[in-house]
Amino acid sequence: MVDRVVEVVRVEKVVEEHRVNVPAARSPQSTREWVDVLNRLEWALQSNRLDLDDLAQIEPPLARIITAYRARNDKLNRRLRRQ
């Protein structure tokens, strides 16, 4: 047996955790904020920012929104005609 010096390279993975404050997503509160959200969606649709998969994902909730909008609009119009 012979003694010799052997160099060993050791690589350690260091994970550092940094906490940062990020703004929390919130729902629009005012009519103006809702209009802004809808305008951004329209822009994304008009400027070809969404592909077929994106469209497939937004179609069901968009259909529900249109249905809910029409129901609310009809209800308010019926109420106004009765007055």
PDB file of N, CA and C in Angstrom:
ATOM      1  N   MET A   1       0.831  -1.183   0.000  1.00  0.00           N
ATOM      2  CA  MET A   1       0.000   0.000   0.000  1.00  0.00           C
ATOM      3  C   MET A   1       0.868   1.236   0.000  1.00  0.00           C
ATOM      4  N   VAL A   2       0.367   2.211  -0.734  1.00  0.00           N
ATOM      5  CA  VAL A   2       1.102   3.466  -0.842  1.00  0.00           C
ATOM      6  C   VAL A   2       0.169   4.587  -0.423  1.00  0.00           C
ATOM      7  N   ASP A   3       0.672   5.466   0.406  1.00  0.00           N
ATOM      8  CA  ASP A   3      -0.103   6.646   0.790  1.00  0.00           C
ATOM      9  C   ASP A   3       0.104   7.726  -0.254  1.00  0.00           C
ATOM     10  N   ARG A   4      -0.976   8.334  -0.675  1.00  0.00           N
ATOM     11  CA  ARG A   4      -0.840   9.461  -1.574  1.00  0.00           C
ATOM     12  C   ARG A   4      -1.960  10.461  -1.307  1.00  0.00           C
ATOM     13  N   VAL A   5      -1.737  11.677  -1.735  1.00  0.00           N
ATOM     14  CA  VAL A   5      -2.713  12.750  -1.539  1.00  0.00           C
ATOM     15  C   VAL A   5      -3.694  12.704  -2.696  1.00  0.00           C
ATOM     16  N   VAL A   6      -4.953  12.674  -2.370  1.00  0.00           N
ATOM     17  CA  VAL A   6      -6.005  12.665  -3.375  1.00  0.00           C
ATOM     18  C   VAL A   6      -6.851  13.931  -3.169  1.00  0.00           C
ATOM     19  N   GLU A   7      -7.013  14.642  -4.237  1.00  0.00           N
ATOM     20  CA  GLU A   7      -7.821  15.857  -4.174  1.00  0.00           C
ATOM     21  C   GLU A   7      -9.274  15.503  -4.462  1.00  0.00           C
ATOM     22  N   VAL A   8     -10.156  15.935  -3.593  1.00  0.00           N
ATOM     23  CA  VAL A   8     -11.588  15.671  -3.749  1.00  0.00           C
ATOM     24  C   VAL A   8     -12.299  17.009  -3.899  1.00  0.00           C
ATOM     25  N   VAL A   9     -13.053  17.145  -4.968  1.00  0.00           N
ATOM     26  CA  VAL A   9     -13.837  18.362  -5.196  1.00  0.00           C
ATOM     27  C   VAL A   9     -15.254  18.079  -4.730  1.00  0.00           C
ATOM     28  N   ARG A  10     -15.730  18.912  -3.845  1.00  0.00           N
ATOM     29  CA  ARG A  10     -17.068  18.721  -3.308  1.00  0.00           C
ATOM     30  C   ARG A  10     -17.923  19.920  -3.710  1.00  0.00           C
ATOM     31  N   VAL A  11     -19.054  19.649  -4.338  1.00  0.00           N
ATOM     32  CA  VAL A  11     -19.966  20.704  -4.756  1.00  0.00           C
ATOM     33  C   VAL A  11     -21.178  20.640  -3.849  1.00  0.00           C
ATOM     34  N   GLU A  12     -21.485  21.768  -3.269  1.00  0.00           N
ATOM     35  CA  GLU A  12     -22.653  21.826  -2.395  1.00  0.00           C
ATOM     36  C   GLU A  12     -23.714  22.708  -3.030  1.00  0.00           C
ATOM     37  N   LYS A  13     -24.925  22.260  -2.928  1.00  0.00           N
ATOM     38  CA  LYS A  13     -26.040  23.058  -3.427  1.00  0.00           C
ATOM     39  C   LYS A  13     -26.569  23.877  -2.255  1.00  0.00           C
ATOM     40  N   VAL A  14     -26.571  25.164  -2.430  1.00  0.00           N
ATOM     41  CA  VAL A  14     -27.037  26.061  -1.378  1.00  0.00           C
ATOM     42  C   VAL A  14     -28.343  26.684  -1.841  1.00  0.00           C
ATOM     43  N   VAL A  15     -29.363  26.521  -1.038  1.00  0.00           N
ATOM     44  CA  VAL A  15     -30.664  27.114  -1.346  1.00  0.00           C
ATOM     45  C   VAL A  15     -30.904  28.218  -0.333  1.00  0.00           C
ATOM     46  N   GLU A  16     -31.101  29.393  -0.852  1.00  0.00           N
ATOM     47  CA  GLU A  16     -31.395  30.526   0.009  1.00  0.00           C
ATOM     48  C   GLU A  16     -32.842  30.938  -0.193  1.00  0.00           C
ATOM     49  N   GLU A  17     -33.482  31.233   0.889  1.00  0.00           N
ATOM     50  CA  GLU A  17     -34.878  31.665   0.812  1.00  0.00           C
ATOM     51  C   GLU A  17     -34.930  33.161   1.054  1.00  0.00           C
ATOM     52  N   HIS A  18     -35.530  33.846   0.120  1.00  0.00           N
ATOM     53  CA  HIS A  18     -35.717  35.290   0.250  1.00  0.00           C
ATOM     54  C   HIS A  18     -37.202  35.572   0.207  1.00  0.00           C
ATOM     55  N   ARG A  19     -37.669  36.289   1.166  1.00  0.00           N
ATOM     56  CA  ARG A  19     -39.083  36.674   1.175  1.00  0.00           C
ATOM     57  C   ARG A  19     -39.193  38.109   0.667  1.00  0.00           C
ATOM     58  N   VAL A  20     -40.099  38.279  -0.273  1.00  0.00           N
ATOM     59  CA  VAL A  20     -40.331  39.609  -0.825  1.00  0.00           C
ATOM     60  C   VAL A  20     -41.824  39.892  -0.797  1.00  0.00           C
ATOM     61  N   ASN A  21     -42.140  41.119  -0.692  1.00  0.00           N
ATOM     62  CA  ASN A  21     -43.541  41.538  -0.732  1.00  0.00           C
ATOM     63  C   ASN A  21     -43.952  41.736  -2.186  1.00  0.00           C
ATOM     64  N   VAL A  22     -45.024  41.079  -2.563  1.00  0.00           N
ATOM     65  CA  VAL A  22     -45.567  41.251  -3.903  1.00  0.00           C
ATOM     66  C   VAL A  22     -47.035  41.646  -3.751  1.00  0.00           C
ATOM     67  N   PRO A  23     -47.512  42.441  -4.674  1.00  0.00           N
ATOM     68  CA  PRO A  23     -48.921  42.829  -4.560  1.00  0.00           C
ATOM     69  C   PRO A  23     -49.831  41.616  -4.750  1.00  0.00           C
ATOM     70  N   ALA A  24     -50.793  41.498  -3.889  1.00  0.00           N
ATOM     71  CA  ALA A  24     -51.751  40.393  -3.989  1.00  0.00           C
ATOM     72  C   ALA A  24     -52.782  40.716  -5.064  1.00  0.00           C
ATOM     73  N   ALA A  25     -53.114  39.709  -5.844  1.00  0.00           N
ATOM     74  CA  ALA A  25     -54.146  39.896  -6.862  1.00  0.00           C
ATOM     75  C   ALA A  25     -55.474  40.151  -6.159  1.00  0.00           C
ATOM     76  N   ARG A  26     -56.193  41.100  -6.657  1.00  0.00           N
ATOM     77  CA  ARG A  26     -57.496  41.395  -6.059  1.00  0.00           C
ATOM     78  C   ARG A  26     -58.519  41.565  -7.168  1.00  0.00           C
ATOM     79  N   SER A  27     -59.734  41.342  -6.816  1.00  0.00           N
ATOM     80  CA  SER A  27     -60.809  41.499  -7.792  1.00  0.00           C
ATOM     81  C   SER A  27     -61.104  42.982  -7.982  1.00  0.00           C
ATOM     82  N   PRO A  28     -61.525  43.335  -9.182  1.00  0.00           N
ATOM     83  CA  PRO A  28     -61.923  44.733  -9.402  1.00  0.00           C
ATOM     84  C   PRO A  28     -63.046  45.110  -8.441  1.00  0.00           C
ATOM     85  N   GLN A  29     -62.998  46.330  -7.965  1.00  0.00           N
ATOM     86  CA  GLN A  29     -63.993  46.795  -6.998  1.00  0.00           C
ATOM     87  C   GLN A  29     -65.047  47.706  -7.618  1.00  0.00           C
ATOM     88  N   SER A  30     -64.653  48.478  -8.588  1.00  0.00           N
ATOM     89  CA  SER A  30     -65.576  49.454  -9.167  1.00  0.00           C
ATOM     90  C   SER A  30     -65.925  49.061 -10.604  1.00  0.00           C
ATOM     91  N   THR A  31     -66.950  49.703 -11.111  1.00  0.00           N
ATOM     92  CA  THR A  31     -67.328  49.486 -12.508  1.00  0.00           C
ATOM     93  C   THR A  31     -66.170  49.839 -13.428  1.00  0.00           C
ATOM     94  N   ARG A  32     -65.479  50.927 -13.136  1.00  0.00           N
ATOM     95  CA  ARG A  32     -64.339  51.350 -13.968  1.00  0.00           C
ATOM     96  C   ARG A  32     -63.257  50.271 -14.000  1.00  0.00           C
ATOM     97  N   GLU A  33     -62.986  49.657 -12.850  1.00  0.00           N
ATOM     98  CA  GLU A  33     -61.981  48.592 -12.802  1.00  0.00           C
ATOM     99  C   GLU A  33     -62.423  47.374 -13.605  1.00  0.00           C
ATOM    100  N   TRP A  34     -63.722  47.038 -13.552  1.00  0.00           N
ATOM    101  CA  TRP A  34     -64.229  45.914 -14.355  1.00  0.00           C
ATOM    102  C   TRP A  34     -64.112  46.226 -15.843  1.00  0.00           C
ATOM    103  N   VAL A  35     -64.423  47.464 -16.218  1.00  0.00           N
ATOM    104  CA  VAL A  35     -64.303  47.863 -17.617  1.00  0.00           C
ATOM    105  C   VAL A  35     -62.845  47.745 -18.065  1.00  0.00           C
ATOM    106  N   ASP A  36     -61.910  48.131 -17.216  1.00  0.00           N
ATOM    107  CA  ASP A  36     -60.490  48.006 -17.552  1.00  0.00           C
ATOM    108  C   ASP A  36     -60.094  46.547 -17.792  1.00  0.00           C
ATOM    109  N   VAL A  37     -60.591  45.650 -16.946  1.00  0.00           N
ATOM    110  CA  VAL A  37     -60.295  44.221 -17.117  1.00  0.00           C
ATOM    111  C   VAL A  37     -60.849  43.727 -18.452  1.00  0.00           C
ATOM    112  N   LEU A  38     -62.080  44.092 -18.743  1.00  0.00           N
ATOM    113  CA  LEU A  38     -62.697  43.667 -20.005  1.00  0.00           C
ATOM    114  C   LEU A  38     -61.976  44.265 -21.215  1.00  0.00           C
ATOM    115  N   ASN A  39     -61.541  45.511 -21.077  1.00  0.00           N
ATOM    116  CA  ASN A  39     -60.778  46.127 -22.172  1.00  0.00           C
ATOM    117  C   ASN A  39     -59.456  45.406 -22.411  1.00  0.00           C
ATOM    118  N   ARG A  40     -58.797  44.973 -21.344  1.00  0.00           N
ATOM    119  CA  ARG A  40     -57.541  44.230 -21.505  1.00  0.00           C
ATOM    120  C   ARG A  40     -57.785  42.887 -22.166  1.00  0.00           C
ATOM    121  N   LEU A  41     -58.897  42.232 -21.823  1.00  0.00           N
ATOM    122  CA  LEU A  41     -59.241  40.961 -22.472  1.00  0.00           C
ATOM    123  C   LEU A  41     -59.522  41.196 -23.956  1.00  0.00           C
ATOM    124  N   GLU A  42     -60.272  42.233 -24.256  1.00  0.00           N
ATOM    125  CA  GLU A  42     -60.545  42.550 -25.664  1.00  0.00           C
ATOM    126  C   GLU A  42     -59.240  42.798 -26.419  1.00  0.00           C
ATOM    127  N   TRP A  43     -58.333  43.557 -25.813  1.00  0.00           N
ATOM    128  CA  TRP A  43     -57.044  43.833 -26.450  1.00  0.00           C
ATOM    129  C   TRP A  43     -56.276  42.542 -26.720  1.00  0.00           C
ATOM    130  N   ALA A  44     -56.267  41.628 -25.735  1.00  0.00           N
ATOM    131  CA  ALA A  44     -55.566  40.352 -25.912  1.00  0.00           C
ATOM    132  C   ALA A  44     -56.177  39.550 -27.062  1.00  0.00           C
ATOM    133  N   LEU A  45     -57.491  39.587 -27.170  1.00  0.00           N
ATOM    134  CA  LEU A  45     -58.154  38.868 -28.261  1.00  0.00           C
ATOM    135  C   LEU A  45     -57.874  39.531 -29.610  1.00  0.00           C
ATOM    136  N   GLN A  46     -57.959  40.842 -29.657  1.00  0.00           N
ATOM    137  CA  GLN A  46     -57.775  41.566 -30.923  1.00  0.00           C
ATOM    138  C   GLN A  46     -56.326  41.537 -31.411  1.00  0.00           C
ATOM    139  N   SER A  47     -55.389  41.459 -30.502  1.00  0.00           N
ATOM    140  CA  SER A  47     -53.974  41.545 -30.899  1.00  0.00           C
ATOM    141  C   SER A  47     -53.317  40.169 -31.009  1.00  0.00           C
ATOM    142  N   ASN A  48     -54.153  39.139 -31.124  1.00  0.00           N
ATOM    143  CA  ASN A  48     -53.655  37.775 -31.319  1.00  0.00           C
ATOM    144  C   ASN A  48     -52.715  37.311 -30.218  1.00  0.00           C
ATOM    145  N   ARG A  49     -52.971  37.715 -28.989  1.00  0.00           N
ATOM    146  CA  ARG A  49     -52.144  37.302 -27.860  1.00  0.00           C
ATOM    147  C   ARG A  49     -52.556  35.937 -27.311  1.00  0.00           C
ATOM    148  N   LEU A  50     -53.733  35.462 -27.713  1.00  0.00           N
ATOM    149  CA  LEU A  50     -54.250  34.206 -27.185  1.00  0.00           C
ATOM    150  C   LEU A  50     -54.292  33.159 -28.281  1.00  0.00           C
ATOM    151  N   ASP A  51     -53.840  31.945 -27.941  1.00  0.00           N
ATOM    152  CA  ASP A  51     -53.894  30.864 -28.931  1.00  0.00           C
ATOM    153  C   ASP A  51     -55.136  30.008 -28.697  1.00  0.00           C
ATOM    154  N   LEU A  52     -55.268  28.937 -29.440  1.00  0.00           N
ATOM    155  CA  LEU A  52     -56.472  28.093 -29.329  1.00  0.00           C
ATOM    156  C   LEU A  52     -56.656  27.511 -27.934  1.00  0.00           C
ATOM    157  N   ASP A  53     -55.575  27.104 -27.293  1.00  0.00           N
ATOM    158  CA  ASP A  53     -55.683  26.577 -25.922  1.00  0.00           C
ATOM    159  C   ASP A  53     -56.194  27.649 -24.962  1.00  0.00           C
ATOM    160  N   ASP A  54     -55.686  28.866 -25.127  1.00  0.00           N
ATOM    161  CA  ASP A  54     -56.155  29.977 -24.291  1.00  0.00           C
ATOM    162  C   ASP A  54     -57.645  30.224 -24.509  1.00  0.00           C
ATOM    163  N   LEU A  55     -58.044  30.248 -25.781  1.00  0.00           N
ATOM    164  CA  LEU A  55     -59.456  30.484 -26.092  1.00  0.00           C
ATOM    165  C   LEU A  55     -60.342  29.393 -25.510  1.00  0.00           C
ATOM    166  N   ALA A  56     -59.876  28.148 -25.575  1.00  0.00           N
ATOM    167  CA  ALA A  56     -60.649  27.029 -25.012  1.00  0.00           C
ATOM    168  C   ALA A  56     -60.814  27.188 -23.503  1.00  0.00           C
ATOM    169  N   GLN A  57     -59.814  27.745 -22.842  1.00  0.00           N
ATOM    170  CA  GLN A  57     -59.896  27.924 -21.389  1.00  0.00           C
ATOM    171  C   GLN A  57     -60.819  29.069 -20.996  1.00  0.00           C
ATOM    172  N   ILE A  58     -60.841  30.133 -21.798  1.00  0.00           N
ATOM    173  CA  ILE A  58     -61.685  31.268 -21.404  1.00  0.00           C
ATOM    174  C   ILE A  58     -63.119  31.153 -21.909  1.00  0.00           C
ATOM    175  N   GLU A  59     -63.366  30.254 -22.854  1.00  0.00           N
ATOM    176  CA  GLU A  59     -64.716  30.159 -23.423  1.00  0.00           C
ATOM    177  C   GLU A  59     -65.798  29.812 -22.395  1.00  0.00           C
ATOM    178  N   PRO A  60     -65.636  28.787 -21.565  1.00  0.00           N
ATOM    179  CA  PRO A  60     -66.719  28.473 -20.605  1.00  0.00           C
ATOM    180  C   PRO A  60     -67.024  29.610 -19.625  1.00  0.00           C
ATOM    181  N   PRO A  61     -66.013  30.208 -18.970  1.00  0.00           N
ATOM    182  CA  PRO A  61     -66.375  31.306 -18.071  1.00  0.00           C
ATOM    183  C   PRO A  61     -66.932  32.521 -18.814  1.00  0.00           C
ATOM    184  N   LEU A  62     -66.450  32.752 -20.026  1.00  0.00           N
ATOM    185  CA  LEU A  62     -66.967  33.873 -20.803  1.00  0.00           C
ATOM    186  C   LEU A  62     -68.437  33.649 -21.166  1.00  0.00           C
ATOM    187  N   ALA A  63     -68.796  32.427 -21.521  1.00  0.00           N
ATOM    188  CA  ALA A  63     -70.203  32.103 -21.821  1.00  0.00           C
ATOM    189  C   ALA A  63     -71.073  32.306 -20.581  1.00  0.00           C
ATOM    190  N   ARG A  64     -70.551  31.906 -19.398  1.00  0.00           N
ATOM    191  CA  ARG A  64     -71.317  32.102 -18.157  1.00  0.00           C
ATOM    192  C   ARG A  64     -71.492  33.586 -17.855  1.00  0.00           C
ATOM    193  N   ILE A  65     -70.454  34.371 -18.119  1.00  0.00           N
ATOM    194  CA  ILE A  65     -70.536  35.815 -17.881  1.00  0.00           C
ATOM    195  C   ILE A  65     -71.585  36.439 -18.785  1.00  0.00           C
ATOM    196  N   ILE A  66     -71.596  36.063 -20.050  1.00  0.00           N
ATOM    197  CA  ILE A  66     -72.585  36.616 -20.985  1.00  0.00           C
ATOM    198  C   ILE A  66     -73.996  36.234 -20.564  1.00  0.00           C
ATOM    199  N   THR A  67     -74.186  34.983 -20.158  1.00  0.00           N
ATOM    200  CA  THR A  67     -75.494  34.530 -19.687  1.00  0.00           C
ATOM    201  C   THR A  67     -75.928  35.317 -18.454  1.00  0.00           C
ATOM    202  N   ALA A  68     -75.027  35.492 -17.504  1.00  0.00           N
ATOM    203  CA  ALA A  68     -75.351  36.232 -16.283  1.00  0.00           C
ATOM    204  C   ALA A  68     -75.651  37.700 -16.599  1.00  0.00           C
ATOM    205  N   TYR A  69     -74.878  38.291 -17.505  1.00  0.00           N
ATOM    206  CA  TYR A  69     -75.105  39.674 -17.906  1.00  0.00           C
ATOM    207  C   TYR A  69     -76.495  39.838 -18.513  1.00  0.00           C
ATOM    208  N   ARG A  70     -76.854  38.948 -19.441  1.00  0.00           N
ATOM    209  CA  ARG A  70     -78.165  39.040 -20.090  1.00  0.00           C
ATOM    210  C   ARG A  70     -79.299  38.862 -19.091  1.00  0.00           C
ATOM    211  N   ALA A  71     -79.139  37.931 -18.153  1.00  0.00           N
ATOM    212  CA  ALA A  71     -80.174  37.704 -17.146  1.00  0.00           C
ATOM    213  C   ALA A  71     -80.345  38.938 -16.272  1.00  0.00           C
ATOM    214  N   ARG A  72     -79.240  39.538 -15.853  1.00  0.00           N
ATOM    215  CA  ARG A  72     -79.310  40.734 -15.007  1.00  0.00           C
ATOM    216  C   ARG A  72     -79.916  41.901 -15.780  1.00  0.00           C
ATOM    217  N   ASN A  73     -79.501  42.080 -17.021  1.00  0.00           N
ATOM    218  CA  ASN A  73     -80.020  43.151 -17.854  1.00  0.00           C
ATOM    219  C   ASN A  73     -81.528  42.988 -18.076  1.00  0.00           C
ATOM    220  N   ASP A  74     -81.954  41.772 -18.387  1.00  0.00           N
ATOM    221  CA  ASP A  74     -83.388  41.512 -18.589  1.00  0.00           C
ATOM    222  C   ASP A  74     -84.179  41.802 -17.321  1.00  0.00           C
ATOM    223  N   LYS A  75     -83.654  41.375 -16.173  1.00  0.00           N
ATOM    224  CA  LYS A  75     -84.353  41.594 -14.901  1.00  0.00           C
ATOM    225  C   LYS A  75     -84.510  43.092 -14.617  1.00  0.00           C
ATOM    226  N   LEU A  76     -83.450  43.852 -14.826  1.00  0.00           N
ATOM    227  CA  LEU A  76     -83.526  45.290 -14.582  1.00  0.00           C
ATOM    228  C   LEU A  76     -84.474  45.975 -15.558  1.00  0.00           C
ATOM    229  N   ASN A  77     -84.459  45.555 -16.818  1.00  0.00           N
ATOM    230  CA  ASN A  77     -85.367  46.151 -17.802  1.00  0.00           C
ATOM    231  C   ASN A  77     -86.822  45.827 -17.486  1.00  0.00           C
ATOM    232  N   ARG A  78     -87.114  44.601 -17.038  1.00  0.00           N
ATOM    233  CA  ARG A  78     -88.488  44.254 -16.647  1.00  0.00           C
ATOM    234  C   ARG A  78     -88.938  45.111 -15.474  1.00  0.00           C
ATOM    235  N   ARG A  79     -88.045  45.327 -14.534  1.00  0.00           N
ATOM    236  CA  ARG A  79     -88.372  46.138 -13.363  1.00  0.00           C
ATOM    237  C   ARG A  79     -88.676  47.582 -13.783  1.00  0.00           C
ATOM    238  N   LEU A  80     -87.886  48.099 -14.718  1.00  0.00           N
ATOM    239  CA  LEU A  80     -88.107  49.474 -15.165  1.00  0.00           C
ATOM    240  C   LEU A  80     -89.423  49.607 -15.922  1.00  0.00           C
ATOM    241  N   ARG A  81     -89.813  48.591 -16.681  1.00  0.00           N
ATOM    242  CA  ARG A  81     -91.071  48.661 -17.440  1.00  0.00           C
ATOM    243  C   ARG A  81     -92.273  48.620 -16.530  1.00  0.00           C
ATOM    244  N   ARG A  82     -92.145  47.992 -15.367  1.00  0.00           N
ATOM    245  CA  ARG A  82     -93.273  47.908 -14.431  1.00  0.00           C
ATOM    246  C   ARG A  82     -93.511  49.233 -13.707  1.00  0.00           C
ATOM    247  N   GLN A  83     -92.521  50.072 -13.686  1.00  0.00           N
ATOM    248  CA  GLN A  83     -92.664  51.330 -12.930  1.00  0.00           C
ATOM    249  C   GLN A  83     -93.453  52.366 -13.663  1.00  0.00           C
TER     250      GLN A  83
END
